[in-house]
């Protein structure tokens, strides 16, 4: 079956992309007045944690837009060029898998929000400095979401589970108690 032409083909700057994606995530998870409630599920197939769509998901998570949502993230490359991108792995209730197979380099980044909204981004093998040139938004398109979800499920099965990262830092409360000084403030171990 052939999928209809893109709903909205957009070429945007990297600075605008994260904000648009964050709004797309929030809008896709809003309750609908259509009888049965939408499943609150979000799937993401992404090149690495530095991707703008991964950053947008982190921003939506930090604002509480994805609470009570099942989140599954499939990453092709866990190496991150920027320290801040580790925030993707901070989403405690998300499930992560890694698909480290070079044969999927021609695949595109993909985000499915709920049962009706799909975003498709650039090719995974594209030069990272040029990967923000292409994106498709398919809001409220059930058929497209069904195909995108089926595609994600096939990739998800091929990925291997990623163990949760364990923080090497000590909780601030423990540092303050062990310091012996009641007014001592814990230092941030990242500085």
Steps between C-alpha positions, in 0.01 A plus 500: 500500500627844416514777759356836399730789417658678795273713713755769554847501350710745694850637471597669825804625686637288781404761759131482403492125457517403866220741598274372220567139592434566869164657409426208265563255785276696736221532244518131411446398862203728566176314579257479208120528508453193282354240734783258572802654665824499303774276632768712658800354324798661332766327288819657374755365250796733510858526379650602836417693819616826336220490244258795514204264540671338801560845649137594438384186680725589795354851509144364488586253777652771721180706458283203599338461157573127477401391850311169513615422146673179396823607328717269290818635344710319241846655454745419223805667656524555876809720468423859576697805388351726768474430872149649526359235269533243776167635623328258263618215721362682807142422397451240772192322366627472141612171346817516290644272234799533270496409132868506407456357152651704216245351259241740641698812408249594233211493749352829617451624853141446608274610784152355557286682758184327616303317233472777243806725475826424318812703434770383257845660492824470311689189400718344772816493288477865400777735611407611854565865417244484218236270648245769582395578145206261468196407705142388447217554745193274483265620776174312549564237232411158636602306188847652493539435873405133455771451236758696700423298814535172310835617363620597847393165646706311241806711581437477877516119487839518325646741756673385815391629841706780648569472871401806701787733579601509864612833632848505645419811704402498865165643607527859638332393825774246569774755434337754732457245782858374471659844489459559873403864442126564531504788250719325243369496146581207277713575197378403159727211393480612135684828570 
